[in-house]
CSV table of C-alpha atoms and ligand atoms in Angstrom, one decimal:
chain,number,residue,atom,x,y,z
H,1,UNK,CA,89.5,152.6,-13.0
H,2,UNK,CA,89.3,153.2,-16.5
H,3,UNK,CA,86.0,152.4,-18.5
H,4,UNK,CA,88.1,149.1,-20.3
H,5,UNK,CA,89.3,147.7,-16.9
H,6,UNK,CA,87.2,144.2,-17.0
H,7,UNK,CA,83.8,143.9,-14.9
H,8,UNK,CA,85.6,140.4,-14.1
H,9,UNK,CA,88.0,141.8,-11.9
H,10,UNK,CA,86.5,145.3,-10.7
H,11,UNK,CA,86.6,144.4,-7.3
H,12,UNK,CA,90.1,143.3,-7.2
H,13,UNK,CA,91.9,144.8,-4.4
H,14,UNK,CA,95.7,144.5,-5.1
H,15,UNK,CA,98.5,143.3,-2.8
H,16,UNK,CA,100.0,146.5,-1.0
H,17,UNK,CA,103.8,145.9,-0.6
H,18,UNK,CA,105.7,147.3,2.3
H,19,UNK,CA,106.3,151.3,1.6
H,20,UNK,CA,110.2,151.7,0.2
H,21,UNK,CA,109.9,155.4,0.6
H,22,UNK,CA,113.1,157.7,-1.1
H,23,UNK,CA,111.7,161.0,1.2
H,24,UNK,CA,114.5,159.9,3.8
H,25,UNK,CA,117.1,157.7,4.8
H,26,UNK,CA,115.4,154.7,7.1
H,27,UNK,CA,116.4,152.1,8.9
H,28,UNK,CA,113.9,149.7,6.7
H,29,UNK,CA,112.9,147.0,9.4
H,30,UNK,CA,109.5,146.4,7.2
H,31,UNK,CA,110.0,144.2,4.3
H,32,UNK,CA,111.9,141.1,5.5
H,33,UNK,CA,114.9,141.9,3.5
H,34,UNK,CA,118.2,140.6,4.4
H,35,UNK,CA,120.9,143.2,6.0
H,36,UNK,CA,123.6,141.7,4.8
H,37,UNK,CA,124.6,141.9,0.4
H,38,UNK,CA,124.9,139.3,-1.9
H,39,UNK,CA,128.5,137.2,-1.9
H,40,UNK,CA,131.0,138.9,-3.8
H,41,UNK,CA,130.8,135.2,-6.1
H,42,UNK,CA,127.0,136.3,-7.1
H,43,UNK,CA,128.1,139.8,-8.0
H,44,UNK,CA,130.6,138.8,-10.0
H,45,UNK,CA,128.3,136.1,-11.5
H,46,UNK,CA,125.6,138.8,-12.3
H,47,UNK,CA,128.1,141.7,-13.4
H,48,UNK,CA,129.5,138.6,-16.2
H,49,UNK,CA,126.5,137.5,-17.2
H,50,UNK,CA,125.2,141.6,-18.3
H,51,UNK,CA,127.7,140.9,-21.9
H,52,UNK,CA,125.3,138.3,-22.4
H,53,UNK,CA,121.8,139.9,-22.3
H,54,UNK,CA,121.3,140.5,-25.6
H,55,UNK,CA,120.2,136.7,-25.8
H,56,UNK,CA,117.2,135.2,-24.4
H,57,UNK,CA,117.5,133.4,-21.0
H,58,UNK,CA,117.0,129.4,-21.2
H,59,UNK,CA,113.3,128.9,-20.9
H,60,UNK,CA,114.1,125.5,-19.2
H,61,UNK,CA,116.9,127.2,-16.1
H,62,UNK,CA,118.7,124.1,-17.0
H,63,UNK,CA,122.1,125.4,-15.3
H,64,UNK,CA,120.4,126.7,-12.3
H,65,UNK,CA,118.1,123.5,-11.8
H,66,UNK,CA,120.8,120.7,-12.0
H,67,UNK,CA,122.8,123.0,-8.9
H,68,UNK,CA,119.6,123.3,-7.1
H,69,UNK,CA,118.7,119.7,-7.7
H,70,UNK,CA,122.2,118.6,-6.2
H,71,UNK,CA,121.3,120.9,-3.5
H,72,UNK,CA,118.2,119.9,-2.1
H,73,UNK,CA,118.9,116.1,-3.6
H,74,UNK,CA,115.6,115.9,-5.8
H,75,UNK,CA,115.3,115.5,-9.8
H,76,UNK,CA,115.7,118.2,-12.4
H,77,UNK,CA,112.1,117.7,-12.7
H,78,UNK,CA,110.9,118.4,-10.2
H,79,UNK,CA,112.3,121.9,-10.2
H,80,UNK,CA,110.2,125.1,-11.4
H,81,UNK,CA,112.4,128.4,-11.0
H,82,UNK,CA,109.7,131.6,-10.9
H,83,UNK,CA,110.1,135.4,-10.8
H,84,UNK,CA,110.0,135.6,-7.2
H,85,UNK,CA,108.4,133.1,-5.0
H,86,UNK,CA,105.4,135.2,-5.8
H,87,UNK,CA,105.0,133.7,-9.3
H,88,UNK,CA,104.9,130.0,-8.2
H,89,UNK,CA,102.4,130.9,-5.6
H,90,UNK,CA,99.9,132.3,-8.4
H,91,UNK,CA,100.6,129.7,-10.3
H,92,UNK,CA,99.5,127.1,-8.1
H,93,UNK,CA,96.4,128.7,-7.8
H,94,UNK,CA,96.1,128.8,-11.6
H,95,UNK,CA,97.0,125.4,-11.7
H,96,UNK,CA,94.5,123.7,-9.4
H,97,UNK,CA,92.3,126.0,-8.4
H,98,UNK,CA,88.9,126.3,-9.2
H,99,UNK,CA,85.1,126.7,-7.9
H,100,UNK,CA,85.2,122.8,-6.9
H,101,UNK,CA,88.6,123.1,-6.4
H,102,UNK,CA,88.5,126.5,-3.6
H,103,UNK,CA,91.9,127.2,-1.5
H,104,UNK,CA,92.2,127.6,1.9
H,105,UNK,CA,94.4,129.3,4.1
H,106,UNK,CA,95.2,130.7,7.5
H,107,UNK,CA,93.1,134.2,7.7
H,108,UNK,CA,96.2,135.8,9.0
H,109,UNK,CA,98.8,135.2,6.8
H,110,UNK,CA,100.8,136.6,3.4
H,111,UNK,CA,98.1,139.0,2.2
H,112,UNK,CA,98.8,137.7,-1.3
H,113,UNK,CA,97.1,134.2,-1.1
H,114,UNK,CA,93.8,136.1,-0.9
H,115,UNK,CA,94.6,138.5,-4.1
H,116,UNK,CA,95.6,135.4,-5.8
H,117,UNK,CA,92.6,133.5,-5.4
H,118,UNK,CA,90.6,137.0,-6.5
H,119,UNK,CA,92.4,137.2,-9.3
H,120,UNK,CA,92.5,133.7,-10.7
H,121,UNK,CA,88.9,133.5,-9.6
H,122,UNK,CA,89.5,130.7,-7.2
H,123,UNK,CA,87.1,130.3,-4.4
H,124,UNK,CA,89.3,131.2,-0.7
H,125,UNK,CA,88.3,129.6,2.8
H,126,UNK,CA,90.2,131.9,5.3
H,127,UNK,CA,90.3,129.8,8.2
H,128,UNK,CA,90.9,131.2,11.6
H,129,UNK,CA,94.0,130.8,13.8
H,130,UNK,CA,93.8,129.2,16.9
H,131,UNK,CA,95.4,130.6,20.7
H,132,UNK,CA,97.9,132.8,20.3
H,133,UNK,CA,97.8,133.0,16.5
H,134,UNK,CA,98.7,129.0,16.3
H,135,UNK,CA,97.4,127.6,13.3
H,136,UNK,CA,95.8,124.3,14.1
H,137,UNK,CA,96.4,122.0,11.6
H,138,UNK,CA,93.1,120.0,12.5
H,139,UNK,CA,91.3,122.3,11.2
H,140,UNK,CA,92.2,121.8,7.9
H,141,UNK,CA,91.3,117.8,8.2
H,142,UNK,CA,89.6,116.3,4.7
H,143,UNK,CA,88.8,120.1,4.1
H,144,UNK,CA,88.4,119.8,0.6
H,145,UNK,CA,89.9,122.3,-0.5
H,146,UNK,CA,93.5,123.2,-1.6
H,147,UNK,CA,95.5,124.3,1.1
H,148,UNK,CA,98.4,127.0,1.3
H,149,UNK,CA,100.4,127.3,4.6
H,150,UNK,CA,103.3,129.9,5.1
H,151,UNK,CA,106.0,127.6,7.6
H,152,UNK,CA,106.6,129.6,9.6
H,153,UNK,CA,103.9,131.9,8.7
H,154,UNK,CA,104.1,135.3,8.4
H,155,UNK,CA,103.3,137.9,10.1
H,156,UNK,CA,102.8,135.7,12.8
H,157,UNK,CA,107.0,134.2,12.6
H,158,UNK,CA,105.3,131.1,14.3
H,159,UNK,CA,106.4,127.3,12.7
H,160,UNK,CA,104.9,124.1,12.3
H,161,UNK,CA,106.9,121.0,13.0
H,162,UNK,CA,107.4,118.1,9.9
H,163,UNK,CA,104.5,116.0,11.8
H,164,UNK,CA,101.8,118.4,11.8
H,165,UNK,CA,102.7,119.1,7.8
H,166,UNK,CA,101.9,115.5,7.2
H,167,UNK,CA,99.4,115.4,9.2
H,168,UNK,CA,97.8,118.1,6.7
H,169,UNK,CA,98.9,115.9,3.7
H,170,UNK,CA,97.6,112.7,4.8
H,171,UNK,CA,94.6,114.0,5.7
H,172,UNK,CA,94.1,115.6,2.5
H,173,UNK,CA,95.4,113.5,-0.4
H,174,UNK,CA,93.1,114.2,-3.3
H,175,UNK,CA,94.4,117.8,-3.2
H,176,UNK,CA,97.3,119.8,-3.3
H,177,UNK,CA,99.3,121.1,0.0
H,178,UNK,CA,101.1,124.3,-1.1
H,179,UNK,CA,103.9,125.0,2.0
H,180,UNK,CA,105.1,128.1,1.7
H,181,UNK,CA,109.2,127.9,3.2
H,182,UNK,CA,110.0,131.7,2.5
H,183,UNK,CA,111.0,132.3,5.9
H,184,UNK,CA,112.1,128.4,6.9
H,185,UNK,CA,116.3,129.0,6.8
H,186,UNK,CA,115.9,130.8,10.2
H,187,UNK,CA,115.4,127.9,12.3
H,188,UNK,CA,112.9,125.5,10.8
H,189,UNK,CA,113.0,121.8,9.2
H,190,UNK,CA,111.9,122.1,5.6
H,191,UNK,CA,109.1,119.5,4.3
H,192,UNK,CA,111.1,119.0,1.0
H,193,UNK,CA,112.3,115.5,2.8
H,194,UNK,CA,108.8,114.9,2.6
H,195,UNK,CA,107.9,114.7,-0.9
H,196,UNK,CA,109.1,111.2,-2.2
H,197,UNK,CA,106.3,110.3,0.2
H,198,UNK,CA,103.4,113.2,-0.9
H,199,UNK,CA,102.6,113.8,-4.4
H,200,UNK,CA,100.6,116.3,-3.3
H,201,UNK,CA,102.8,118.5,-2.1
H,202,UNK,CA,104.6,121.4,-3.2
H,203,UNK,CA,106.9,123.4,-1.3
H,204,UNK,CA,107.6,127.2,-2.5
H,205,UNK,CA,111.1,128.7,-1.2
H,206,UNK,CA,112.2,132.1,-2.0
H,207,UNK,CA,115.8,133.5,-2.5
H,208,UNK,CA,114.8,137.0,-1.4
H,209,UNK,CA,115.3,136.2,2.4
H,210,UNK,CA,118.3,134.0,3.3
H,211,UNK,CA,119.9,134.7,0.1
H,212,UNK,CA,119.9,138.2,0.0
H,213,UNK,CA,118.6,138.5,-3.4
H,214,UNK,CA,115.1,140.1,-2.8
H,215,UNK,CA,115.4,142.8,-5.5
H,216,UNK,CA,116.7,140.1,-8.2
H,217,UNK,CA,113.2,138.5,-7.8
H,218,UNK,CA,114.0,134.4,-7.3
H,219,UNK,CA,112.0,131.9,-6.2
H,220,UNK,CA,110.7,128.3,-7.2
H,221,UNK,CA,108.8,125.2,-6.5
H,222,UNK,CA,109.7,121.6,-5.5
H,223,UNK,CA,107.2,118.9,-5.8
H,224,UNK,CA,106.1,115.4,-7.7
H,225,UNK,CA,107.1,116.1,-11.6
H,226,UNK,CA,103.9,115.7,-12.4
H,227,UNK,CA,102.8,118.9,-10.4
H,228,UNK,CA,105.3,120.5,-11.5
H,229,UNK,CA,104.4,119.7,-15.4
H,230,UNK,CA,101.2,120.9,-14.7
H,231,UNK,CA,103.2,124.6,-13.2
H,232,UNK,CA,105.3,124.2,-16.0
H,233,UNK,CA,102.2,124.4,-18.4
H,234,UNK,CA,100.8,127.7,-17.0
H,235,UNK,CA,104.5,129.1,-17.3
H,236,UNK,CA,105.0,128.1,-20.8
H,237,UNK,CA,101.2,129.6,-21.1
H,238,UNK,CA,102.3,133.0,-19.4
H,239,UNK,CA,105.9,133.8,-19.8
H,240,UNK,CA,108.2,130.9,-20.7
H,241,UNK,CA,111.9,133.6,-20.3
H,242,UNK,CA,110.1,134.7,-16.4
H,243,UNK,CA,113.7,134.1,-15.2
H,244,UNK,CA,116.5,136.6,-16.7
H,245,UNK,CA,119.8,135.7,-17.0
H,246,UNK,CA,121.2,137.3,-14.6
H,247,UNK,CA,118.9,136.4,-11.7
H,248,UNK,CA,119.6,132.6,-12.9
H,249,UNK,CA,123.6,133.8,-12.8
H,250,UNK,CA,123.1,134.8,-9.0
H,251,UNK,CA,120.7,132.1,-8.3
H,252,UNK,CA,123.1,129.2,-8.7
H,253,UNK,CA,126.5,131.2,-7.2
H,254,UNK,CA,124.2,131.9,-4.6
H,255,UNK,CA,123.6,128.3,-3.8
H,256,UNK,CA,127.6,127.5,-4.7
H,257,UNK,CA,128.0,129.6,-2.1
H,258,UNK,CA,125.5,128.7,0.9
H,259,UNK,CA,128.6,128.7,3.5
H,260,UNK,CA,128.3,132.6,3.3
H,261,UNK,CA,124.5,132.6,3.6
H,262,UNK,CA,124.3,129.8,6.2
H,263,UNK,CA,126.5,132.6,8.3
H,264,UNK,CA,124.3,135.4,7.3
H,265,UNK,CA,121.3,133.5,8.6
H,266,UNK,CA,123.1,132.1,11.7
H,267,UNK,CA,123.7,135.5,12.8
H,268,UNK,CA,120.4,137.0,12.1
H,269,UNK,CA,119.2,134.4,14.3
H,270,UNK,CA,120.9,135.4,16.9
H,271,UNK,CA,120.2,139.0,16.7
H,272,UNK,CA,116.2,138.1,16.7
H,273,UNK,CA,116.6,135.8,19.8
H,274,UNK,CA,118.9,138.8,21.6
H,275,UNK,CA,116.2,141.8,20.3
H,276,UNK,CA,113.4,139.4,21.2
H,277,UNK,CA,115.0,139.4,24.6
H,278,UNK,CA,115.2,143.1,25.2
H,279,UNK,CA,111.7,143.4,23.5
H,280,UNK,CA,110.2,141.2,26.5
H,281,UNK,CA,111.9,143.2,29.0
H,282,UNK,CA,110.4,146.2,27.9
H,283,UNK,CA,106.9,144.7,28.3
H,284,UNK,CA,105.9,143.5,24.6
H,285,UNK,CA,104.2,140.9,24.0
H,286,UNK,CA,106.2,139.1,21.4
H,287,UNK,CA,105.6,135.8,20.1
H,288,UNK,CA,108.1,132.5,19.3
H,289,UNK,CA,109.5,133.5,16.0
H,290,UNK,CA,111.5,131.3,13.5
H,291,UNK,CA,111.9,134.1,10.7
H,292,UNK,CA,113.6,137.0,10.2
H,293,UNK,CA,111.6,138.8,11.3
H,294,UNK,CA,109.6,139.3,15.3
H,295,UNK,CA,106.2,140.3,15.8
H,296,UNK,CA,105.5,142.5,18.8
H,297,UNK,CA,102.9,144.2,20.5
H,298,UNK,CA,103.2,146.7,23.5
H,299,UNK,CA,99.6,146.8,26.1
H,300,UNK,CA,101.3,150.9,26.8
H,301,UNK,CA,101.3,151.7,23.0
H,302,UNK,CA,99.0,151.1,20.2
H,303,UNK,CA,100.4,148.9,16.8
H,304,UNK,CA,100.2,152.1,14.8
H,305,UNK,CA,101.0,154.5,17.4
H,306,UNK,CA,104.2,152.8,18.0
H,307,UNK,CA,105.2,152.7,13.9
H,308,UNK,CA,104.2,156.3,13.2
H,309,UNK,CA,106.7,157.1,16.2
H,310,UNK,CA,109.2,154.9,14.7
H,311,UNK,CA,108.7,156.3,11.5
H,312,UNK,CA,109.0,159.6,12.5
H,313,UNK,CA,112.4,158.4,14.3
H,314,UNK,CA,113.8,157.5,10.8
H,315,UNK,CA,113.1,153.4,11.7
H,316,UNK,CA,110.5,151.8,9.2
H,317,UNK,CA,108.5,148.7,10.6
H,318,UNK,CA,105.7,146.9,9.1
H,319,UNK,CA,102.0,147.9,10.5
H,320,UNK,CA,98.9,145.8,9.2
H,321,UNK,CA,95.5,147.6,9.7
H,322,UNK,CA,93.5,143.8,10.1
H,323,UNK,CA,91.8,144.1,14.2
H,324,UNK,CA,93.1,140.9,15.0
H,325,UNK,CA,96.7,141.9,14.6
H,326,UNK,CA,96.4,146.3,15.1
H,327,UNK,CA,98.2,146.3,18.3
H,328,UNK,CA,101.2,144.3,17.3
H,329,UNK,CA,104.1,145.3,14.7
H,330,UNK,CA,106.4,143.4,12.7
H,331,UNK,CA,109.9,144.1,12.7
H,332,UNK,CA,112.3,142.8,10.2
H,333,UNK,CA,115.9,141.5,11.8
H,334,UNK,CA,118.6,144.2,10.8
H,335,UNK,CA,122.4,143.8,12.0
H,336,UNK,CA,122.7,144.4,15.8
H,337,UNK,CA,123.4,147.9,15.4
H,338,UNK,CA,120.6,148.3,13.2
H,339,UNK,CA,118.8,146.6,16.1
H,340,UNK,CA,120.6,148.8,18.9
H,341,UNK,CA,119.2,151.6,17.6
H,342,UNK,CA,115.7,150.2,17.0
H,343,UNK,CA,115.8,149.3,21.2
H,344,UNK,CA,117.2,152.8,21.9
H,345,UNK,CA,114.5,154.7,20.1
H,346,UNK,CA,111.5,152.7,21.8
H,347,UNK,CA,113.2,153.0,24.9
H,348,UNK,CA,112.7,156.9,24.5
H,349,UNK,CA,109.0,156.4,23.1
H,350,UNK,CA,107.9,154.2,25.8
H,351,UNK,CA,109.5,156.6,28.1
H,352,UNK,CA,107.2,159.6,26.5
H,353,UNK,CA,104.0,158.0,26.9
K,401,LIG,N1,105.7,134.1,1.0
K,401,LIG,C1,105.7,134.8,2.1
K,401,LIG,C2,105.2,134.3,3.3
K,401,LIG,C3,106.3,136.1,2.1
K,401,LIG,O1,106.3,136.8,3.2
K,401,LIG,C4,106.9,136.6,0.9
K,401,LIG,C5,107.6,138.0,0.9
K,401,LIG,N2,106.8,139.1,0.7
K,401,LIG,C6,106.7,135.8,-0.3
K,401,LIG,C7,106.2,134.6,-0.2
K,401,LIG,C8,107.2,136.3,-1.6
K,401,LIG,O2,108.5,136.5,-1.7
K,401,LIG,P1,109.3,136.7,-3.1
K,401,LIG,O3,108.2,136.9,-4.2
K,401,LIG,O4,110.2,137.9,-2.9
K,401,LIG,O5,110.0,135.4,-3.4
């Protein structure tokens, strides 16, 4: 830390994203990217839209927001396209947090709610999961408090059905009910449907998972449009060109296209359910996931045992260090052969031990 790095924020401790090492070719299991690459119609979109980057991008995403209103059948307005679902996700906690105002959250979940609430200085109130890492949406009943809920939530891959959503936003109307849908095109029901009902809610969706556009950083919010004029404040405050032009390109091909991803995600579902499968008959413990993604922990092998061995087997998987969640590893869906090779190789470390 330098001697000008604000006292304000000293004990910041960053995000840590999933390693993307360049020492060797891996099989990367560890950051929930997709397997499969864009559609050829999003290449071509991005690749045309490169003659064009000497101009600005449209602060207002005005092409990209009327295709993605038609698609998920809500108002231009109440659309807020961000760098990555990331963005949106800070923003919220910009936007309506504060010390009265505090944000609370599952205590295992995305490890960026946390930094975000450091950063913006927003109060957090990590509440526990229940059994079997389920969260248990009456504990967040008149919590007063924001409240940010990954469905399903991540690491954990488990999901939450439409009624126990709305039980969280009735019971907490006089604040905002962020629901964070990165992971819900791999077998869950989204709560958009529920927002002519909720003005308090806003759903966050990402196009780095079923759209296979991680690296062109996409994501945004739907909500009320008056939540999403107060997001759209602390963008215009912040960086009114956060989506480039190209991104925007892919973004709305992308959803011209959602035949092609709708098979993409249909057939990572059904390698997770098959690897889940072979996982249980090894002896792991793995639990119910709707992602793309499983999370699975073996009573033979410790968590980080198990991805150092994998590791050193060329396969990357994701290990988090928190006690609660040590023994157990989560591993992103490949393609099957991807997937083949991941069973093979702890076949032969299980055998080893
Ligand atoms: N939410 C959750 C639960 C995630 O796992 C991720 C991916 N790291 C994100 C949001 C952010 O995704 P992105 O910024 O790529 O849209």
């Amino acid at each position: 830390m330098s001697q000008f790095f604000t006292s304000r924020l000293s004990a910041l401790r960053p995000y840590t994203p999933g390693e993307q090492p360049k020492d060797t070719v891996y099989i990367k299991l560890n950051t929930n990217e997709s397997p499969f690459p864009p559609s050829e119609s999003v290449q071509r979109a991005v690749a045309d839209e490169a003659a064009r980057l000497q101009l600005y991008s449209d602060p207002e995403c005005r092409d990209l927001n009327r295709t993605a209103a038609d698609f998920f059948g809500v108002g231009t307005d109440q659309i807020l396209m961000t760098n990555g679902s990331d963005e949106i996700l800070n923003f919220a906690f910009m936007a309506f947090g504060d010390e009265q105002n505090p944000f609370a959250f599952p205590s295992i979940s995305y490890g960026f709610y946390p930094v975000f609430a450091a950063l913006n200085r927003v109060p957090a109130k990590p509440i526990p999961l229940g059994k079997d890492f389920r969260i248990n949406v009456s504990d967040y009943k008149e919590i007063g408090a924001n409240i940010v809920i990954a469905n399903p939530n991540a690491p954990t891959g488990l999901y939450l059905g439409l009624d126990e959503i709305e039980f969280l936003l009735k019971s907490n109307r006089d604040h905002v009910v962020v629901i964070d849908e990165a992971y819900i095109d791999f077998g869950g029901e989204s709560a958009i449907s529920l927002i002519p009902k909720y003005d308090n809610l806003l759903v966050t969706r990402t196009f780095s998972k079923s759209y296979s556009l991680a690296g062109a950083r996409l994501g945004f919010g739907i909500g009320s449009p008056s939540l999403i004029a107060d997001l759209n404040t602390i963008k215009y405050s912040t960086n009114p060109y956060n989506v480039n032009r190209m991104t925007m390109a892919a973004g709305k091909a992308a959803l011209l296209d959602s035949a092609y991803y709708r098979e993409g995600c249909d057939k990572i579902m059904k390698t997770r359910e098959r690897t889940r499968e072979a996982l249980l008959a090894l002896g792991f413990t793995v639990t119910d996931s709707k992602t793309n993604f499983l999370f699975a922990a073996h009573d033979k092998i410790g968590g980080k045992e198990l991805y150092l061995a994998l590791k050193q087997n060329g396969i990357l998987v994701r290990h988090f260090d928190l006690p609660e969640i040590e023994r157990y590893n989560r591993i992103t869906i490949g393609t099957d052969e991807q997937m083949d090779i991941l069973l093979e190789t702890i076949k032969s470390i299980l055998k080893g031990i």
